[in-house]
Amino acid sequence: MAGGAGGAPPLRKRQGEHRRRGARAHRLRPRRLGEPGGGRAHRHRRDPAPARADTHRRHGAQGKGGCHAGGTGHPGALRLHPFGHHPSRPGDRLPMRNAFLLVAYLSATPTPTEVVVGERESLAQLAERLLGDPKGASELKALNGLTSDAVPPGTVLKLPPEADRTQALNALTAARLALAQTDSEPPRREEASAKLREAETHFQTAHYLAAAQAADGASRLLSQTVASRSTFQVSVDAEGATTVSVHTGPPVRVTAEDVTQPVSPGERVRVEKGQPPPTPRRPLLAPALRKPDEGSRIKLVPMRGKLGPVTLSWTAVQGATGYGVEVLSPEGALVHQSTVAATQQLLELPPLPAGRYRWTVRALSEGQKPAASSERLFELVEDAVKLQVGSPAWK
């Protein structure tokens, strides 16, 4: 039925118009991640009909998951992407260079400076887990301005600066050892003890630089007395173990966990954290070389263009678990290398070309630096064999 002038349009015309609007709205529905889509991208591509998304929204068209065009829908379920989804078009993905920079930034793993308190974790347990010492709770407490040892789970705490804390710990260890060696001059000892107590207080309150300075001051007060008696070296590794090496003078007393071990000159001891000091170990002596003598000129009959065999020998070293043998050219190039058991003090070399060689032997032991012998030189030369050619004399 045709409508009159100024009246409503015919029903069929209104239905066709509604269907056309619905078809346009369907094309603008949101797409899943990676699927070609429409919607807002038409605006980025200078679509002459920028109001399509609004038309779609007015007519109530929805994408899968109940998400309107331009909306978000279920978190993470749907995402809008430009139509055609080509990287080179405006409004599309990040450029590859920016994407690589983003990945590199996210994959960086700096040293942690903070920690989150776990469920039912006390401050002492946290200090033992992170600092290796439950007494470090006082450091965490002072560093974070806490007034109580009870810390709610989920609290974020600052951690001590590793370099500053290690420096202070080394200075404190050296000062304690120096004080333990001083038996004379009571006034100087008392002054050093007071300085050491001051350093320990600074350390417990997380003032690590002040602790290191005070501990160094205590060591300086004792330096003249200790230097006249013994010299030693103290180091603390990343695992918290302390190594003491004594060079000269009387034995140095090393105490840990109520156990004391004297360390004599030439000895060293490595004390694990929370463990008593073990029996000190003397550094390995260097093996004495025996044969061949220095500068030996060894004549051998060539076999397949090489000379041999040559046997090297040396003296046994107490405490060695094996020996490492190296043969080098005069220029220092490695020619032969072998490791033999501690019960073996000789090695037969394989045939070598004629020439001059240097050789050395190292005493080996687990946990100790190899002790190398002095070098010796020998030379291999061909021994010419004279052949007699002729008929034998017959009687």
mmCIF file of C-alpha atoms in Angstrom:
data_model
loop_
_atom_site.group_PDB
_atom_site.id
_atom_site.type_symbol
_atom_site.label_atom_id
_atom_site.label_comp_id
_atom_site.label_asym_id
_atom_site.label_seq_id
_atom_site.Cartn_x
_atom_site.Cartn_y
_atom_site.Cartn_z
ATOM 1 C CA MET A 1 0.000 0.000 0.000
ATOM 2 C CA ALA A 2 1.474 3.282 -1.088
ATOM 3 C CA GLY A 3 1.817 5.997 1.513
ATOM 4 C CA GLY A 4 0.501 9.460 0.958
ATOM 5 C CA ALA A 5 2.535 12.578 0.595
ATOM 6 C CA GLY A 6 4.359 13.373 3.853
ATOM 7 C CA GLY A 7 3.313 10.006 5.323
ATOM 8 C CA ALA A 8 5.359 6.922 6.245
ATOM 9 C CA PRO A 9 7.227 5.094 3.382
ATOM 10 C CA PRO A 10 5.793 1.811 2.141
ATOM 11 C CA LEU A 11 6.409 -1.265 4.390
ATOM 12 C CA ARG A 12 8.445 -3.139 1.726
ATOM 13 C CA LYS A 13 10.751 -0.147 1.279
ATOM 14 C CA ARG A 14 11.294 0.116 5.035
ATOM 15 C CA GLN A 15 12.086 -3.625 5.262
ATOM 16 C CA GLY A 16 14.663 -3.367 2.430
ATOM 17 C CA GLU A 17 16.331 -0.434 4.062
ATOM 18 C CA HIS A 18 16.520 -2.333 7.363
ATOM 19 C CA ARG A 19 18.084 -5.338 5.641
ATOM 20 C CA ARG A 20 20.735 -3.175 4.000
ATOM 21 C CA ARG A 21 21.609 -1.567 7.324
ATOM 22 C CA GLY A 22 21.805 -5.023 8.934
ATOM 23 C CA ALA A 23 24.175 -6.293 6.212
ATOM 24 C CA ARG A 24 26.487 -3.320 6.744
ATOM 25 C CA ALA A 25 26.417 -3.909 10.488
ATOM 26 C CA HIS A 26 27.361 -7.576 10.012
ATOM 27 C CA ARG A 27 30.445 -6.594 8.048
ATOM 28 C CA LEU A 28 31.520 -4.372 10.926
ATOM 29 C CA ARG A 29 31.356 -7.074 13.629
ATOM 30 C CA PRO A 30 34.569 -7.584 15.684
ATOM 31 C CA ARG A 31 36.893 -10.380 14.701
ATOM 32 C CA ARG A 32 38.946 -12.830 16.738
ATOM 33 C CA LEU A 33 42.698 -12.396 17.052
ATOM 34 C CA GLY A 34 44.366 -13.033 13.676
ATOM 35 C CA GLU A 35 41.075 -12.972 11.696
ATOM 36 C CA PRO A 36 40.488 -10.244 9.098
ATOM 37 C CA GLY A 37 38.143 -7.665 10.509
ATOM 38 C CA GLY A 38 36.501 -4.355 9.843
ATOM 39 C CA GLY A 39 35.060 -1.795 12.216
ATOM 40 C CA ARG A 40 37.390 0.962 13.309
ATOM 41 C CA ALA A 41 40.048 0.192 10.737
ATOM 42 C CA HIS A 42 37.942 1.859 8.050
ATOM 43 C CA ARG A 43 38.529 5.145 9.844
ATOM 44 C CA HIS A 44 42.302 4.554 9.779
ATOM 45 C CA ARG A 45 42.050 3.841 6.048
ATOM 46 C CA ARG A 46 40.050 7.031 5.386
ATOM 47 C CA ASP A 47 36.773 5.155 4.856
ATOM 48 C CA PRO A 48 34.240 7.617 3.371
ATOM 49 C CA ALA A 49 31.627 6.204 5.763
ATOM 50 C CA PRO A 50 33.170 6.786 9.244
ATOM 51 C CA ALA A 51 29.794 6.456 10.922
ATOM 52 C CA ARG A 52 29.413 2.727 10.127
ATOM 53 C CA ALA A 53 30.542 1.595 13.532
ATOM 54 C CA ASP A 54 27.941 3.896 15.089
ATOM 55 C CA THR A 55 25.271 2.560 12.760
ATOM 56 C CA HIS A 56 26.289 -0.978 13.690
ATOM 57 C CA ARG A 57 26.060 -0.080 17.381
ATOM 58 C CA ARG A 58 22.662 1.551 16.983
ATOM 59 C CA HIS A 59 21.195 -1.534 15.379
ATOM 60 C CA GLY A 60 22.469 -3.774 18.159
ATOM 61 C CA ALA A 61 24.675 -6.007 15.984
ATOM 62 C CA GLN A 62 27.086 -8.001 18.137
ATOM 63 C CA GLY A 63 30.080 -10.157 17.409
ATOM 64 C CA LYS A 64 30.802 -13.539 18.908
ATOM 65 C CA GLY A 65 31.043 -13.411 22.646
ATOM 66 C CA GLY A 66 28.556 -10.556 22.909
ATOM 67 C CA CYS A 67 31.096 -7.839 22.142
ATOM 68 C CA HIS A 68 29.899 -4.727 20.333
ATOM 69 C CA ALA A 69 32.116 -3.259 17.623
ATOM 70 C CA GLY A 70 34.596 -0.973 19.295
ATOM 71 C CA GLY A 71 33.980 -2.604 22.677
ATOM 72 C CA THR A 72 36.059 -5.142 24.540
ATOM 73 C CA GLY A 73 33.689 -7.997 25.310
ATOM 74 C CA HIS A 74 35.140 -10.805 27.410
ATOM 75 C CA PRO A 75 38.655 -9.877 28.528
ATOM 76 C CA GLY A 76 41.216 -11.518 26.291
ATOM 77 C CA ALA A 77 38.613 -13.321 24.192
ATOM 78 C CA LEU A 78 38.214 -10.781 21.394
ATOM 79 C CA ARG A 79 40.385 -8.146 19.877
ATOM 80 C CA LEU A 80 39.903 -5.624 17.055
ATOM 81 C CA HIS A 81 42.325 -5.707 14.117
ATOM 82 C CA PRO A 82 42.440 -3.587 10.958
ATOM 83 C CA PHE A 83 40.701 -4.866 7.880
ATOM 84 C CA GLY A 84 42.963 -6.924 5.621
ATOM 85 C CA HIS A 85 45.580 -7.307 8.422
ATOM 86 C CA HIS A 86 48.646 -6.423 6.392
ATOM 87 C CA PRO A 87 51.686 -5.165 8.325
ATOM 88 C CA SER A 88 52.506 -2.447 5.824
ATOM 89 C CA ARG A 89 49.187 -0.600 6.098
ATOM 90 C CA PRO A 90 48.451 2.233 8.561
ATOM 91 C CA GLY A 91 46.973 1.260 11.894
ATOM 92 C CA ASP A 92 48.391 -2.278 11.813
ATOM 93 C CA ARG A 93 50.917 -4.098 13.975
ATOM 94 C CA LEU A 94 54.036 -2.647 15.622
ATOM 95 C CA PRO A 95 57.067 -2.366 13.316
ATOM 96 C CA MET A 96 59.449 -5.315 13.745
ATOM 97 C CA ARG A 97 62.255 -3.155 15.151
ATOM 98 C CA ASN A 98 59.989 -1.831 17.909
ATOM 99 C CA ALA A 99 58.783 -5.352 18.609
ATOM 100 C CA PHE A 100 62.360 -6.586 19.061
ATOM 101 C CA LEU A 101 63.148 -3.693 21.392
ATOM 102 C CA LEU A 102 60.064 -4.518 23.438
ATOM 103 C CA VAL A 103 61.090 -8.180 23.730
ATOM 104 C CA ALA A 104 64.629 -7.208 24.760
ATOM 105 C CA TYR A 105 63.283 -4.840 27.405
ATOM 106 C CA LEU A 106 60.923 -7.426 28.862
ATOM 107 C CA SER A 107 63.559 -10.170 28.861
ATOM 108 C CA ALA A 108 66.088 -8.122 30.865
ATOM 109 C CA THR A 109 66.632 -9.617 34.341
ATOM 110 C CA PRO A 110 68.337 -7.084 36.618
ATOM 111 C CA THR A 111 69.583 -8.065 40.042
ATOM 112 C CA PRO A 112 66.551 -8.092 42.395
ATOM 113 C CA THR A 113 66.463 -5.172 44.820
ATOM 114 C CA GLU A 114 63.099 -6.036 46.363
ATOM 115 C CA VAL A 115 61.351 -9.113 47.736
ATOM 116 C CA VAL A 116 57.771 -9.977 48.614
ATOM 117 C CA VAL A 117 57.177 -11.530 52.031
ATOM 118 C CA GLY A 118 55.683 -14.987 51.662
ATOM 119 C CA GLU A 119 52.821 -16.583 53.558
ATOM 120 C CA ARG A 120 53.798 -17.383 57.173
ATOM 121 C CA GLU A 121 57.382 -16.211 56.552
ATOM 122 C CA SER A 122 59.118 -14.435 59.413
ATOM 123 C CA LEU A 123 61.715 -11.739 58.989
ATOM 124 C CA ALA A 124 64.435 -14.101 60.273
ATOM 125 C CA GLN A 125 63.412 -16.771 57.746
ATOM 126 C CA LEU A 126 63.465 -14.182 54.981
ATOM 127 C CA ALA A 127 66.958 -13.045 56.020
ATOM 128 C CA GLU A 128 68.229 -16.613 56.107
ATOM 129 C CA ARG A 129 66.776 -17.314 52.664
ATOM 130 C CA LEU A 130 68.153 -14.169 51.015
ATOM 131 C CA LEU A 131 71.205 -13.191 53.087
ATOM 132 C CA GLY A 132 72.217 -16.602 54.396
ATOM 133 C CA ASP A 133 72.004 -15.469 58.026
ATOM 134 C CA PRO A 134 68.876 -15.196 60.206
ATOM 135 C CA LYS A 135 70.602 -12.383 62.128
ATOM 136 C CA GLY A 136 70.238 -10.330 58.961
ATOM 137 C CA ALA A 137 66.643 -9.662 60.048
ATOM 138 C CA SER A 138 67.919 -6.581 61.863
ATOM 139 C CA GLU A 139 69.383 -5.322 58.580
ATOM 140 C CA LEU A 140 66.078 -5.780 56.725
ATOM 141 C CA LYS A 141 64.209 -4.184 59.606
ATOM 142 C CA ALA A 142 66.440 -1.108 59.613
ATOM 143 C CA LEU A 143 66.642 -0.844 55.833
ATOM 144 C CA ASN A 144 62.844 -0.804 55.480
ATOM 145 C CA GLY A 145 62.058 1.301 58.567
ATOM 146 C CA LEU A 146 60.117 -1.496 60.281
ATOM 147 C CA THR A 147 59.186 -1.212 63.949
ATOM 148 C CA SER A 148 58.193 -4.848 64.420
ATOM 149 C CA ASP A 149 59.506 -8.260 63.417
ATOM 150 C CA ALA A 150 56.011 -9.270 62.293
ATOM 151 C CA VAL A 151 55.592 -8.435 58.600
ATOM 152 C CA PRO A 152 52.258 -9.099 56.824
ATOM 153 C CA PRO A 153 52.414 -11.466 53.810
ATOM 154 C CA GLY A 154 52.654 -9.638 50.508
ATOM 155 C CA THR A 155 54.725 -6.775 51.930
ATOM 156 C CA VAL A 156 57.420 -5.566 49.519
ATOM 157 C CA LEU A 157 60.809 -5.112 51.221
ATOM 158 C CA LYS A 158 63.994 -3.547 49.936
ATOM 159 C CA LEU A 159 67.114 -5.731 49.848
ATOM 160 C CA PRO A 160 70.602 -4.573 50.895
ATOM 161 C CA PRO A 161 72.986 -3.439 48.125
ATOM 162 C CA GLU A 162 75.066 -6.556 47.470
ATOM 163 C CA ALA A 163 78.380 -4.800 46.746
ATOM 164 C CA ASP A 164 78.222 -2.566 49.839
ATOM 165 C CA ARG A 165 77.229 -5.434 52.106
ATOM 166 C CA THR A 166 80.031 -7.704 50.813
ATOM 167 C CA GLN A 167 82.611 -4.953 51.313
ATOM 168 C CA ALA A 168 81.479 -4.406 54.903
ATOM 169 C CA LEU A 169 81.418 -8.156 55.586
ATOM 170 C CA ASN A 170 85.006 -8.572 54.344
ATOM 171 C CA ALA A 171 86.211 -5.664 56.482
ATOM 172 C CA LEU A 172 84.479 -7.063 59.573
ATOM 173 C CA THR A 173 85.959 -10.534 59.039
ATOM 174 C CA ALA A 174 89.483 -9.147 58.658
ATOM 175 C CA ALA A 175 89.121 -6.965 61.773
ATOM 176 C CA ARG A 176 87.862 -9.871 63.884
ATOM 177 C CA LEU A 177 90.805 -12.043 62.820
ATOM 178 C CA ALA A 178 93.292 -9.242 63.498
ATOM 179 C CA LEU A 179 91.810 -8.721 66.951
ATOM 180 C CA ALA A 180 92.020 -12.452 67.681
ATOM 181 C CA GLN A 181 95.779 -12.403 67.001
ATOM 182 C CA THR A 182 96.535 -9.486 69.320
ATOM 183 C CA ASP A 183 97.491 -10.463 72.849
ATOM 184 C CA SER A 184 99.603 -7.491 73.883
ATOM 185 C CA GLU A 185 99.111 -3.729 74.271
ATOM 186 C CA PRO A 186 95.783 -3.713 76.163
ATOM 187 C CA PRO A 187 94.968 -0.025 75.449
ATOM 188 C CA ARG A 188 95.311 -0.524 71.703
ATOM 189 C CA ARG A 189 93.308 -3.741 71.889
ATOM 190 C CA GLU A 190 90.503 -2.089 73.846
ATOM 191 C CA GLU A 191 90.329 0.785 71.373
ATOM 192 C CA ALA A 192 90.197 -1.640 68.459
ATOM 193 C CA SER A 193 87.488 -3.680 70.211
ATOM 194 C CA ALA A 194 85.355 -0.563 70.646
ATOM 195 C CA LYS A 195 85.850 0.311 66.981
ATOM 196 C CA LEU A 196 84.841 -3.207 65.973
ATOM 197 C CA ARG A 197 81.672 -3.044 68.095
ATOM 198 C CA GLU A 198 80.834 0.237 66.387
ATOM 199 C CA ALA A 199 81.297 -1.413 62.976
ATOM 200 C CA GLU A 200 79.037 -4.318 63.937
ATOM 201 C CA THR A 201 76.333 -1.902 65.082
ATOM 202 C CA HIS A 202 76.504 -0.053 61.771
ATOM 203 C CA PHE A 203 76.290 -3.371 59.916
ATOM 204 C CA GLN A 204 73.211 -4.542 61.864
ATOM 205 C CA THR A 205 71.459 -1.267 61.047
ATOM 206 C CA ALA A 206 72.301 -1.586 57.322
ATOM 207 C CA HIS A 207 74.832 1.281 57.305
ATOM 208 C CA TYR A 208 77.323 -0.767 55.310
ATOM 209 C CA LEU A 209 79.759 1.962 54.252
ATOM 210 C CA ALA A 210 80.050 3.216 57.828
ATOM 211 C CA ALA A 211 80.539 -0.376 59.001
ATOM 212 C CA ALA A 212 83.374 -0.933 56.513
ATOM 213 C CA GLN A 213 85.102 2.309 57.553
ATOM 214 C CA ALA A 214 84.864 1.480 61.257
ATOM 215 C CA ALA A 215 86.129 -2.071 60.705
ATOM 216 C CA ASP A 216 89.058 -0.777 58.642
ATOM 217 C CA GLY A 217 89.821 1.629 61.491
ATOM 218 C CA ALA A 218 89.957 -1.274 63.943
ATOM 219 C CA SER A 219 92.316 -3.146 61.615
ATOM 220 C CA ARG A 220 94.603 -0.105 61.313
ATOM 221 C CA LEU A 221 94.846 0.177 65.088
ATOM 222 C CA LEU A 222 96.116 -3.397 65.204
ATOM 223 C CA SER A 223 98.134 -3.333 62.006
ATOM 224 C CA GLN A 224 101.497 -2.562 63.607
ATOM 225 C CA THR A 225 101.151 -5.301 66.205
ATOM 226 C CA VAL A 226 99.799 -7.881 63.785
ATOM 227 C CA ALA A 227 102.298 -7.029 61.039
ATOM 228 C CA SER A 228 105.171 -7.672 63.412
ATOM 229 C CA ARG A 229 103.793 -11.126 64.134
ATOM 230 C CA SER A 230 102.061 -12.585 61.071
ATOM 231 C CA THR A 231 100.707 -11.743 57.643
ATOM 232 C CA PHE A 232 97.579 -13.360 56.238
ATOM 233 C CA GLN A 233 94.855 -12.805 53.670
ATOM 234 C CA VAL A 234 91.079 -13.039 54.160
ATOM 235 C CA SER A 235 88.447 -13.291 51.405
ATOM 236 C CA VAL A 236 84.712 -14.013 51.316
ATOM 237 C CA ASP A 237 83.268 -15.568 48.141
ATOM 238 C CA ALA A 238 79.766 -15.277 46.667
ATOM 239 C CA GLU A 239 78.610 -18.360 48.592
ATOM 240 C CA GLY A 240 79.515 -16.733 51.913
ATOM 241 C CA ALA A 241 82.524 -18.989 52.591
ATOM 242 C CA THR A 242 85.585 -17.366 54.186
ATOM 243 C CA THR A 243 89.100 -18.330 53.090
ATOM 244 C CA VAL A 244 92.118 -17.517 55.270
ATOM 245 C CA SER A 245 95.651 -17.874 53.894
ATOM 246 C CA VAL A 246 98.623 -17.306 56.211
ATOM 247 C CA HIS A 247 101.890 -16.189 54.621
ATOM 248 C CA THR A 248 104.401 -15.486 57.387
ATOM 249 C CA GLY A 249 104.722 -15.337 61.174
ATOM 250 C CA PRO A 250 103.053 -17.344 63.950
ATOM 251 C CA PRO A 251 99.894 -19.409 63.301
ATOM 252 C CA VAL A 252 96.624 -17.497 62.936
ATOM 253 C CA ARG A 253 93.662 -18.720 64.973
ATOM 254 C CA VAL A 254 90.457 -19.090 62.979
ATOM 255 C CA THR A 255 87.279 -19.539 65.033
ATOM 256 C CA ALA A 256 83.766 -20.400 63.830
ATOM 257 C CA GLU A 257 80.854 -22.196 65.510
ATOM 258 C CA ASP A 258 82.877 -22.335 68.785
ATOM 259 C CA VAL A 259 85.682 -24.279 67.069
ATOM 260 C CA THR A 260 89.197 -22.858 66.688
ATOM 261 C CA GLN A 261 91.795 -24.026 64.188
ATOM 262 C CA PRO A 262 95.364 -22.698 64.052
ATOM 263 C CA VAL A 263 96.517 -21.912 60.507
ATOM 264 C CA SER A 264 100.289 -21.916 60.081
ATOM 265 C CA PRO A 265 102.299 -20.017 57.445
ATOM 266 C CA GLY A 266 101.900 -21.653 54.076
ATOM 267 C CA GLU A 267 98.510 -23.099 55.038
ATOM 268 C CA ARG A 268 95.009 -22.074 54.055
ATOM 269 C CA VAL A 269 91.537 -22.932 55.326
ATOM 270 C CA ARG A 270 88.121 -22.430 53.745
ATOM 271 C CA VAL A 271 85.280 -22.083 56.254
ATOM 272 C CA GLU A 272 81.787 -22.726 54.913
ATOM 273 C CA LYS A 273 78.977 -20.524 56.189
ATOM 274 C CA GLY A 274 77.523 -21.949 59.384
ATOM 275 C CA GLN A 275 80.216 -24.660 59.651
ATOM 276 C CA PRO A 276 83.276 -25.012 61.921
ATOM 277 C CA PRO A 277 86.689 -24.526 60.308
ATOM 278 C CA PRO A 278 88.185 -27.736 58.870
ATOM 279 C CA THR A 279 91.785 -28.854 59.313
ATOM 280 C CA PRO A 280 94.028 -26.443 57.384
ATOM 281 C CA ARG A 281 95.681 -27.717 54.238
ATOM 282 C CA ARG A 282 99.177 -26.877 53.143
ATOM 283 C CA PRO A 283 99.627 -25.739 49.554
ATOM 284 C CA LEU A 284 101.075 -28.404 47.313
ATOM 285 C CA LEU A 285 104.789 -28.347 46.705
ATOM 286 C CA ALA A 286 106.139 -28.284 43.187
ATOM 287 C CA PRO A 287 107.421 -31.656 41.920
ATOM 288 C CA ALA A 288 111.168 -31.986 41.406
ATOM 289 C CA LEU A 289 112.049 -33.116 37.887
ATOM 290 C CA ARG A 290 114.375 -36.109 37.594
ATOM 291 C CA LYS A 291 114.923 -37.390 34.046
ATOM 292 C CA PRO A 292 115.874 -36.370 31.430
ATOM 293 C CA ASP A 293 118.412 -33.859 32.721
ATOM 294 C CA GLU A 294 118.357 -30.220 31.713
ATOM 295 C CA GLY A 295 119.660 -29.766 28.163
ATOM 296 C CA SER A 296 119.825 -33.504 27.435
ATOM 297 C CA ARG A 297 120.509 -34.409 23.801
ATOM 298 C CA ILE A 298 118.792 -37.729 23.147
ATOM 299 C CA LYS A 299 119.731 -39.714 20.042
ATOM 300 C CA LEU A 300 117.113 -42.122 18.780
ATOM 301 C CA VAL A 301 116.590 -44.196 15.672
ATOM 302 C CA PRO A 302 113.728 -42.721 13.628
ATOM 303 C CA MET A 303 110.583 -44.796 13.245
ATOM 304 C CA ARG A 304 108.134 -43.611 10.597
ATOM 305 C CA GLY A 305 109.708 -40.189 10.647
ATOM 306 C CA LYS A 306 109.506 -39.709 14.425
ATOM 307 C CA LEU A 307 111.754 -40.344 17.422
ATOM 308 C CA GLY A 308 110.898 -42.148 20.634
ATOM 309 C CA PRO A 309 110.056 -43.244 23.112
ATOM 310 C CA VAL A 310 111.241 -40.774 25.780
ATOM 311 C CA THR A 311 110.406 -41.327 29.477
ATOM 312 C CA LEU A 312 109.894 -38.352 31.835
ATOM 313 C CA SER A 313 110.165 -38.817 35.603
ATOM 314 C CA TRP A 314 109.755 -36.647 38.728
ATOM 315 C CA THR A 315 109.517 -36.877 42.534
ATOM 316 C CA ALA A 316 106.312 -37.556 44.468
ATOM 317 C CA VAL A 317 104.476 -34.715 46.256
ATOM 318 C CA GLN A 318 102.651 -35.309 49.551
ATOM 319 C CA GLY A 319 98.926 -34.608 49.272
ATOM 320 C CA ALA A 320 98.821 -34.761 45.473
ATOM 321 C CA THR A 321 95.983 -36.714 43.898
ATOM 322 C CA GLY A 322 97.601 -36.745 40.459
ATOM 323 C CA TYR A 323 100.082 -35.042 38.170
ATOM 324 C CA GLY A 324 99.635 -33.019 35.013
ATOM 325 C CA VAL A 325 102.416 -33.260 32.432
ATOM 326 C CA GLU A 326 102.897 -30.802 29.579
ATOM 327 C CA VAL A 327 105.405 -30.910 26.718
ATOM 328 C CA LEU A 328 105.831 -27.711 24.725
ATOM 329 C CA SER A 329 107.796 -26.452 21.780
ATOM 330 C CA PRO A 330 110.478 -23.792 22.400
ATOM 331 C CA GLU A 331 107.943 -21.211 21.213
ATOM 332 C CA GLY A 332 105.416 -22.372 23.828
ATOM 333 C CA ALA A 333 103.038 -24.361 21.598
ATOM 334 C CA LEU A 334 101.486 -27.364 23.373
ATOM 335 C CA VAL A 335 102.842 -30.616 21.916
ATOM 336 C CA HIS A 336 101.589 -33.204 24.418
ATOM 337 C CA GLN A 337 99.488 -33.140 27.595
ATOM 338 C CA SER A 338 98.671 -35.986 30.007
ATOM 339 C CA THR A 339 97.333 -36.552 33.519
ATOM 340 C CA VAL A 340 98.573 -39.508 35.564
ATOM 341 C CA ALA A 341 97.640 -40.984 38.949
ATOM 342 C CA ALA A 342 99.341 -39.962 42.200
ATOM 343 C CA THR A 343 101.073 -43.339 42.400
ATOM 344 C CA GLN A 344 102.776 -42.755 39.054
ATOM 345 C CA GLN A 345 105.848 -40.513 38.812
ATOM 346 C CA LEU A 346 106.821 -41.181 35.220
ATOM 347 C CA LEU A 347 105.348 -40.866 31.741
ATOM 348 C CA GLU A 348 106.428 -42.372 28.437
ATOM 349 C CA LEU A 349 105.921 -39.896 25.634
ATOM 350 C CA PRO A 350 104.708 -40.955 22.178
ATOM 351 C CA PRO A 351 107.179 -40.635 19.284
ATOM 352 C CA LEU A 352 107.887 -36.994 18.431
ATOM 353 C CA PRO A 353 109.549 -35.259 15.507
ATOM 354 C CA ALA A 354 113.183 -34.320 15.912
ATOM 355 C CA GLY A 355 113.653 -31.008 17.662
ATOM 356 C CA ARG A 356 113.871 -29.248 21.027
ATOM 357 C CA TYR A 357 111.154 -29.512 23.679
ATOM 358 C CA ARG A 358 110.337 -28.060 27.097
ATOM 359 C CA TRP A 359 108.477 -30.053 29.774
ATOM 360 C CA THR A 360 106.915 -29.362 33.158
ATOM 361 C CA VAL A 361 104.889 -31.275 35.766
ATOM 362 C CA ARG A 362 102.115 -29.942 38.037
ATOM 363 C CA ALA A 363 100.967 -31.525 41.316
ATOM 364 C CA LEU A 364 97.157 -31.709 41.404
ATOM 365 C CA SER A 365 94.730 -31.815 44.346
ATOM 366 C CA GLU A 366 91.015 -31.052 44.629
ATOM 367 C CA GLY A 367 90.315 -27.558 45.887
ATOM 368 C CA GLN A 368 93.917 -26.380 45.589
ATOM 369 C CA LYS A 369 95.797 -24.430 42.988
ATOM 370 C CA PRO A 370 98.145 -26.680 40.972
ATOM 371 C CA ALA A 371 101.803 -26.338 41.914
ATOM 372 C CA ALA A 372 103.995 -26.264 38.804
ATOM 373 C CA SER A 373 107.568 -27.470 38.656
ATOM 374 C CA SER A 374 110.382 -25.639 36.954
ATOM 375 C CA GLU A 375 110.860 -26.298 33.233
ATOM 376 C CA ARG A 376 113.479 -28.456 31.634
ATOM 377 C CA LEU A 377 114.709 -28.618 28.059
ATOM 378 C CA PHE A 378 115.657 -31.686 26.026
ATOM 379 C CA GLU A 379 116.444 -32.279 22.355
ATOM 380 C CA LEU A 380 115.640 -35.232 20.100
ATOM 381 C CA VAL A 381 118.091 -35.969 17.292
ATOM 382 C CA GLU A 382 118.271 -38.762 14.752
ATOM 383 C CA ASP A 383 120.854 -41.466 15.332
ATOM 384 C CA ALA A 384 122.235 -42.471 11.926
ATOM 385 C CA VAL A 385 122.451 -46.265 11.511
ATOM 386 C CA LYS A 386 125.371 -47.452 9.364
ATOM 387 C CA LEU A 387 124.489 -50.424 7.180
ATOM 388 C CA GLN A 388 127.262 -52.785 6.048
ATOM 389 C CA VAL A 389 126.691 -54.052 2.488
ATOM 390 C CA GLY A 390 128.825 -56.880 1.052
ATOM 391 C CA SER A 391 129.201 -60.603 0.813
ATOM 392 C CA PRO A 392 130.031 -62.412 4.031
ATOM 393 C CA ALA A 393 133.385 -64.002 4.397
ATOM 394 C CA TRP A 394 133.094 -67.801 4.106
ATOM 395 C CA LYS A 395 135.624 -70.115 5.427
#
